Amino acid sequence: MAVVERVSALDARRPQRADAARNFDALVAAGREAFAEEGSGASLEDIARRAGVGIGTLYRNFPTRDDLIETLYLGEVDALARAADEVSDLEPWEALRAWLDRFVAYVGTKHALLDGLNRRSPVLAECRTIMLSAGEPLLERAQAAGDVDPDISIGDVVKLVSGVAAVASFDDEAQRRRVLNLAINAIRR
């Protein structure tokens, strides 16, 4: 199964010249790490230092904090779309379940990034469409196999799992995992 839609804005942002592309990739990796550790307020100077580049190189690639956060967010959505392709050869329920597990990881990253992102960004609408388009064929296969109620939409599933994954008051990781399993298994026939 091929991904119907990829994040076109992500490819458009990456420089073509090899050395510039390496710097861009290093900044993205450093930004992902810094935002995961420190949240959306991570220091841009620290990100440049982690990437092994100067602050000028960071600003040449990402003129604003929002530009860097948007690029990281686009990367997460693109990885989620690729994950749908990667699991598509599994049995229908296992494929949907594997993609939902990846989606849960995305939700954790999404919250840290969205805190620092201008929510009126047109990129967010594109990302939502891509995300739903990636998961929908997996859901439809599981429905066709009789594993999932046919009245459930991908939007329903995404909202259910997002809501549970976003809860911050779990006692520990094991409880969070149990509750997520309950939510995901609730859609299974």
PDB file of C-alpha atoms in Angstrom:
ATOM      1  CA  MET A   1       0.000   0.000   0.000  1.00  0.00           C
ATOM      2  CA  ALA A   2       1.447   3.388  -0.946  1.00  0.00           C
ATOM      3  CA  VAL A   3       0.965   6.488   1.132  1.00  0.00           C
ATOM      4  CA  VAL A   4      -1.650   8.545  -0.649  1.00  0.00           C
ATOM      5  CA  GLU A   5      -0.191  11.775   0.546  1.00  0.00           C
ATOM      6  CA  ARG A   6       3.171  12.851   1.944  1.00  0.00           C
ATOM      7  CA  VAL A   7       4.190  16.070   3.616  1.00  0.00           C
ATOM      8  CA  SER A   8       5.190  18.170   0.605  1.00  0.00           C
ATOM      9  CA  ALA A   9       6.124  21.172   2.740  1.00  0.00           C
ATOM     10  CA  LEU A  10       8.827  19.107   4.441  1.00  0.00           C
ATOM     11  CA  ASP A  11      10.704  18.351   1.209  1.00  0.00           C
ATOM     12  CA  ALA A  12      10.348  21.963   0.099  1.00  0.00           C
ATOM     13  CA  ARG A  13      12.115  23.185   3.258  1.00  0.00           C
ATOM     14  CA  ARG A  14      15.163  20.918   2.993  1.00  0.00           C
ATOM     15  CA  PRO A  15      18.083  22.476   1.071  1.00  0.00           C
ATOM     16  CA  GLN A  16      19.360  20.657  -2.015  1.00  0.00           C
ATOM     17  CA  ARG A  17      23.088  21.345  -1.600  1.00  0.00           C
ATOM     18  CA  ALA A  18      24.725  18.454   0.303  1.00  0.00           C
ATOM     19  CA  ASP A  19      26.458  20.497   3.014  1.00  0.00           C
ATOM     20  CA  ALA A  20      23.391  22.658   3.616  1.00  0.00           C
ATOM     21  CA  ALA A  21      21.194  19.530   3.762  1.00  0.00           C
ATOM     22  CA  ARG A  22      23.544  17.989   6.362  1.00  0.00           C
ATOM     23  CA  ASN A  23      23.293  21.135   8.503  1.00  0.00           C
ATOM     24  CA  PHE A  24      19.505  21.182   8.105  1.00  0.00           C
ATOM     25  CA  ASP A  25      19.259  17.509   9.135  1.00  0.00           C
ATOM     26  CA  ALA A  26      21.577  18.078  12.118  1.00  0.00           C
ATOM     27  CA  LEU A  27      19.456  21.029  13.254  1.00  0.00           C
ATOM     28  CA  VAL A  28      16.259  19.001  12.924  1.00  0.00           C
ATOM     29  CA  ALA A  29      17.742  16.128  14.960  1.00  0.00           C
ATOM     30  CA  ALA A  30      19.085  18.514  17.602  1.00  0.00           C
ATOM     31  CA  GLY A  31      15.769  20.380  17.727  1.00  0.00           C
ATOM     32  CA  ARG A  32      13.808  17.164  18.134  1.00  0.00           C
ATOM     33  CA  GLU A  33      16.086  16.131  21.005  1.00  0.00           C
ATOM     34  CA  ALA A  34      16.054  19.562  22.708  1.00  0.00           C
ATOM     35  CA  PHE A  35      12.283  20.005  22.471  1.00  0.00           C
ATOM     36  CA  ALA A  36      11.732  16.462  23.792  1.00  0.00           C
ATOM     37  CA  GLU A  37      13.951  17.223  26.797  1.00  0.00           C
ATOM     38  CA  GLU A  38      13.021  20.849  27.489  1.00  0.00           C
ATOM     39  CA  GLY A  39       9.692  21.494  25.782  1.00  0.00           C
ATOM     40  CA  SER A  40       8.923  24.222  23.281  1.00  0.00           C
ATOM     41  CA  GLY A  41      10.983  26.777  25.186  1.00  0.00           C
ATOM     42  CA  ALA A  42      14.286  25.036  24.405  1.00  0.00           C
ATOM     43  CA  SER A  43      17.110  27.430  23.653  1.00  0.00           C
ATOM     44  CA  LEU A  44      17.809  27.955  19.948  1.00  0.00           C
ATOM     45  CA  GLU A  45      21.469  28.600  20.804  1.00  0.00           C
ATOM     46  CA  ASP A  46      21.587  25.196  22.514  1.00  0.00           C
ATOM     47  CA  ILE A  47      20.007  23.571  19.464  1.00  0.00           C
ATOM     48  CA  ALA A  48      22.639  25.127  17.177  1.00  0.00           C
ATOM     49  CA  ARG A  49      25.401  23.971  19.552  1.00  0.00           C
ATOM     50  CA  ARG A  50      23.989  20.414  19.666  1.00  0.00           C
ATOM     51  CA  ALA A  51      23.889  20.385  15.854  1.00  0.00           C
ATOM     52  CA  GLY A  52      27.506  21.554  15.660  1.00  0.00           C
ATOM     53  CA  VAL A  53      26.629  24.704  13.705  1.00  0.00           C
ATOM     54  CA  GLY A  54      26.535  28.403  14.413  1.00  0.00           C
ATOM     55  CA  ILE A  55      23.395  30.292  15.350  1.00  0.00           C
ATOM     56  CA  GLY A  56      23.516  32.028  11.953  1.00  0.00           C
ATOM     57  CA  THR A  57      23.142  28.647  10.233  1.00  0.00           C
ATOM     58  CA  LEU A  58      20.134  27.886  12.411  1.00  0.00           C
ATOM     59  CA  TYR A  59      18.490  31.217  11.488  1.00  0.00           C
ATOM     60  CA  ARG A  60      19.306  30.761   7.801  1.00  0.00           C
ATOM     61  CA  ASN A  61      17.394  27.473   7.835  1.00  0.00           C
ATOM     62  CA  PHE A  62      14.746  28.467  10.374  1.00  0.00           C
ATOM     63  CA  PRO A  63      14.231  32.247  10.550  1.00  0.00           C
ATOM     64  CA  THR A  64      11.840  31.863  13.505  1.00  0.00           C
ATOM     65  CA  ARG A  65      11.237  29.386  16.317  1.00  0.00           C
ATOM     66  CA  ASP A  66       7.891  28.569  14.644  1.00  0.00           C
ATOM     67  CA  ASP A  67       9.725  27.584  11.440  1.00  0.00           C
ATOM     68  CA  LEU A  68      11.831  25.041  13.327  1.00  0.00           C
ATOM     69  CA  ILE A  69       8.887  23.698  15.334  1.00  0.00           C
ATOM     70  CA  GLU A  70       6.743  23.439  12.181  1.00  0.00           C
ATOM     71  CA  THR A  71       9.492  21.485  10.443  1.00  0.00           C
ATOM     72  CA  LEU A  72       9.765  19.095  13.387  1.00  0.00           C
ATOM     73  CA  TYR A  73       5.992  18.688  13.430  1.00  0.00           C
ATOM     74  CA  LEU A  74       5.969  18.013   9.679  1.00  0.00           C
ATOM     75  CA  GLY A  75       8.646  15.375  10.206  1.00  0.00           C
ATOM     76  CA  GLU A  76       6.554  13.633  12.861  1.00  0.00           C
ATOM     77  CA  VAL A  77       3.479  13.587  10.615  1.00  0.00           C
ATOM     78  CA  ASP A  78       5.555  12.315   7.694  1.00  0.00           C
ATOM     79  CA  ALA A  79       6.946   9.515   9.896  1.00  0.00           C
ATOM     80  CA  LEU A  80       3.393   8.629  10.926  1.00  0.00           C
ATOM     81  CA  ALA A  81       2.361   8.427   7.256  1.00  0.00           C
ATOM     82  CA  ARG A  82       5.398   6.230   6.475  1.00  0.00           C
ATOM     83  CA  ALA A  83       4.508   4.005   9.446  1.00  0.00           C
ATOM     84  CA  ALA A  84       1.162   3.231   7.785  1.00  0.00           C
ATOM     85  CA  ASP A  85       3.069   1.911   4.777  1.00  0.00           C
ATOM     86  CA  GLU A  86       5.468  -0.066   6.952  1.00  0.00           C
ATOM     87  CA  VAL A  87       2.709  -1.987   8.755  1.00  0.00           C
ATOM     88  CA  SER A  88       0.373  -2.452   5.806  1.00  0.00           C
ATOM     89  CA  ASP A  89       1.546  -6.024   5.141  1.00  0.00           C
ATOM     90  CA  LEU A  90       0.484  -7.202   8.591  1.00  0.00           C
ATOM     91  CA  GLU A  91      -2.889  -8.800   9.250  1.00  0.00           C
ATOM     92  CA  PRO A  92      -5.605  -6.092   9.316  1.00  0.00           C
ATOM     93  CA  TRP A  93      -6.044  -5.775  13.097  1.00  0.00           C
ATOM     94  CA  GLU A  94      -2.304  -6.054  13.783  1.00  0.00           C
ATOM     95  CA  ALA A  95      -1.590  -3.392  11.132  1.00  0.00           C
ATOM     96  CA  LEU A  96      -4.118  -0.973  12.623  1.00  0.00           C
ATOM     97  CA  ARG A  97      -2.876  -1.715  16.147  1.00  0.00           C
ATOM     98  CA  ALA A  98       0.777  -1.168  15.173  1.00  0.00           C
ATOM     99  CA  TRP A  99      -0.090   2.140  13.494  1.00  0.00           C
ATOM    100  CA  LEU A 100      -2.083   3.252  16.541  1.00  0.00           C
ATOM    101  CA  ASP A 101       0.912   2.459  18.759  1.00  0.00           C
ATOM    102  CA  ARG A 102       3.004   4.731  16.519  1.00  0.00           C
ATOM    103  CA  PHE A 103       0.229   7.307  16.659  1.00  0.00           C
ATOM    104  CA  VAL A 104       0.417   7.298  20.474  1.00  0.00           C
ATOM    105  CA  ALA A 105       4.128   8.174  20.249  1.00  0.00           C
ATOM    106  CA  TYR A 106       3.226  10.953  17.809  1.00  0.00           C
ATOM    107  CA  VAL A 107       0.643  12.365  20.240  1.00  0.00           C
ATOM    108  CA  GLY A 108       3.331  12.686  22.927  1.00  0.00           C
ATOM    109  CA  THR A 109       5.612  14.582  20.548  1.00  0.00           C
ATOM    110  CA  LYS A 110       2.747  16.626  19.141  1.00  0.00           C
ATOM    111  CA  HIS A 111       1.856  18.176  22.483  1.00  0.00           C
ATOM    112  CA  ALA A 112       5.400  19.349  23.149  1.00  0.00           C
ATOM    113  CA  LEU A 113       5.654  20.854  19.669  1.00  0.00           C
ATOM    114  CA  LEU A 114       2.175  22.367  19.507  1.00  0.00           C
ATOM    115  CA  ASP A 115       2.800  24.294  22.718  1.00  0.00           C
ATOM    116  CA  GLY A 116       5.342  26.337  20.812  1.00  0.00           C
ATOM    117  CA  LEU A 117       3.620  26.496  17.425  1.00  0.00           C
ATOM    118  CA  ASN A 118       1.389  29.214  16.074  1.00  0.00           C
ATOM    119  CA  ARG A 119      -1.831  27.180  15.910  1.00  0.00           C
ATOM    120  CA  ARG A 120      -3.173  29.239  13.022  1.00  0.00           C
ATOM    121  CA  SER A 121      -0.443  27.770  10.856  1.00  0.00           C
ATOM    122  CA  PRO A 122      -1.806  26.429   7.538  1.00  0.00           C
ATOM    123  CA  VAL A 123       0.576  23.508   7.973  1.00  0.00           C
ATOM    124  CA  LEU A 124      -1.620  22.036  10.712  1.00  0.00           C
ATOM    125  CA  ALA A 125      -4.572  21.512   8.359  1.00  0.00           C
ATOM    126  CA  GLU A 126      -2.315  19.737   5.833  1.00  0.00           C
ATOM    127  CA  CYS A 127      -0.914  17.543   8.598  1.00  0.00           C
ATOM    128  CA  ARG A 128      -4.335  16.494   9.863  1.00  0.00           C
ATOM    129  CA  THR A 129      -5.406  15.488   6.356  1.00  0.00           C
ATOM    130  CA  ILE A 130      -2.230  13.461   5.800  1.00  0.00           C
ATOM    131  CA  MET A 131      -2.507  11.752   9.173  1.00  0.00           C
ATOM    132  CA  LEU A 132      -6.134  10.714   8.642  1.00  0.00           C
ATOM    133  CA  SER A 133      -5.394   9.614   5.062  1.00  0.00           C
ATOM    134  CA  ALA A 134      -2.574   7.395   6.319  1.00  0.00           C
ATOM    135  CA  GLY A 135      -4.672   5.627   8.953  1.00  0.00           C
ATOM    136  CA  GLU A 136      -7.923   5.327   7.036  1.00  0.00           C
ATOM    137  CA  PRO A 137      -6.906   2.431   4.734  1.00  0.00           C
ATOM    138  CA  LEU A 138      -5.673   0.481   7.776  1.00  0.00           C
ATOM    139  CA  LEU A 139      -9.003   1.019   9.530  1.00  0.00           C
ATOM    140  CA  GLU A 140     -10.946   0.062   6.385  1.00  0.00           C
ATOM    141  CA  ARG A 141      -8.965  -3.195   6.066  1.00  0.00           C
ATOM    142  CA  ALA A 142      -9.676  -4.033   9.706  1.00  0.00           C
ATOM    143  CA  GLN A 143     -13.368  -3.253   9.146  1.00  0.00           C
ATOM    144  CA  ALA A 144     -13.487  -5.391   5.991  1.00  0.00           C
ATOM    145  CA  ALA A 145     -11.921  -8.263   7.949  1.00  0.00           C
ATOM    146  CA  GLY A 146     -14.639  -7.921  10.596  1.00  0.00           C
ATOM    147  CA  ASP A 147     -12.183  -6.794  13.288  1.00  0.00           C
ATOM    148  CA  VAL A 148     -13.626  -3.291  13.773  1.00  0.00           C
ATOM    149  CA  ASP A 149     -17.205  -1.990  13.791  1.00  0.00           C
ATOM    150  CA  PRO A 150     -17.997  -0.559  10.323  1.00  0.00           C
ATOM    151  CA  ASP A 151     -19.635   2.547  11.834  1.00  0.00           C
ATOM    152  CA  ILE A 152     -16.360   3.793  13.340  1.00  0.00           C
ATOM    153  CA  SER A 153     -14.437   6.437  11.379  1.00  0.00           C
ATOM    154  CA  ILE A 154     -10.715   7.150  11.446  1.00  0.00           C
ATOM    155  CA  GLY A 155     -11.584  10.506  13.007  1.00  0.00           C
ATOM    156  CA  ASP A 156     -13.354   8.674  15.854  1.00  0.00           C
ATOM    157  CA  VAL A 157     -10.346   6.423  16.432  1.00  0.00           C
ATOM    158  CA  VAL A 158      -7.839   9.282  16.344  1.00  0.00           C
ATOM    159  CA  LYS A 159      -9.883  11.358  18.806  1.00  0.00           C
ATOM    160  CA  LEU A 160     -10.340   8.402  21.165  1.00  0.00           C
ATOM    161  CA  VAL A 161      -6.657   7.499  21.236  1.00  0.00           C
ATOM    162  CA  SER A 162      -5.515  11.149  21.333  1.00  0.00           C
ATOM    163  CA  GLY A 163      -7.765  11.874  24.275  1.00  0.00           C
ATOM    164  CA  VAL A 164      -6.459   8.985  26.324  1.00  0.00           C
ATOM    165  CA  ALA A 165      -2.830   9.559  25.324  1.00  0.00           C
ATOM    166  CA  ALA A 166      -3.042  13.227  26.328  1.00  0.00           C
ATOM    167  CA  VAL A 167      -4.128  12.523  29.919  1.00  0.00           C
ATOM    168  CA  ALA A 168      -1.333  13.667  32.205  1.00  0.00           C
ATOM    169  CA  SER A 169      -2.550  12.187  35.501  1.00  0.00           C
ATOM    170  CA  PHE A 170      -1.590   8.529  35.176  1.00  0.00           C
ATOM    171  CA  ASP A 171       0.118   6.967  38.178  1.00  0.00           C
ATOM    172  CA  ASP A 172       2.843   5.462  36.014  1.00  0.00           C
ATOM    173  CA  GLU A 173       3.671   4.327  32.486  1.00  0.00           C
ATOM    174  CA  ALA A 174       2.131   0.890  33.077  1.00  0.00           C
ATOM    175  CA  GLN A 175      -1.240   2.444  33.943  1.00  0.00           C
ATOM    176  CA  ARG A 176      -1.071   4.735  30.900  1.00  0.00           C
ATOM    177  CA  ARG A 177      -0.380   1.681  28.695  1.00  0.00           C
ATOM    178  CA  ARG A 178      -3.272  -0.300  30.233  1.00  0.00           C
ATOM    179  CA  VAL A 179      -5.743   2.542  29.661  1.00  0.00           C
ATOM    180  CA  LEU A 180      -4.523   3.030  26.081  1.00  0.00           C
ATOM    181  CA  ASN A 181      -4.970  -0.698  25.474  1.00  0.00           C
ATOM    182  CA  LEU A 182      -8.533  -0.450  26.813  1.00  0.00           C
ATOM    183  CA  ALA A 183      -9.251   2.439  24.421  1.00  0.00           C
ATOM    184  CA  ILE A 184      -7.760   0.713  21.387  1.00  0.00           C
ATOM    185  CA  ASN A 185      -9.431  -2.606  22.191  1.00  0.00           C
ATOM    186  CA  ALA A 186     -12.771  -0.798  22.591  1.00  0.00           C
ATOM    187  CA  ILE A 187     -12.990  -0.420  18.814  1.00  0.00           C
ATOM    188  CA  ARG A 188     -12.390  -4.114  18.212  1.00  0.00           C
ATOM    189  CA  ARG A 189     -15.345  -6.368  17.526  1.00  0.00           C
TER     190      ARG A 189
END
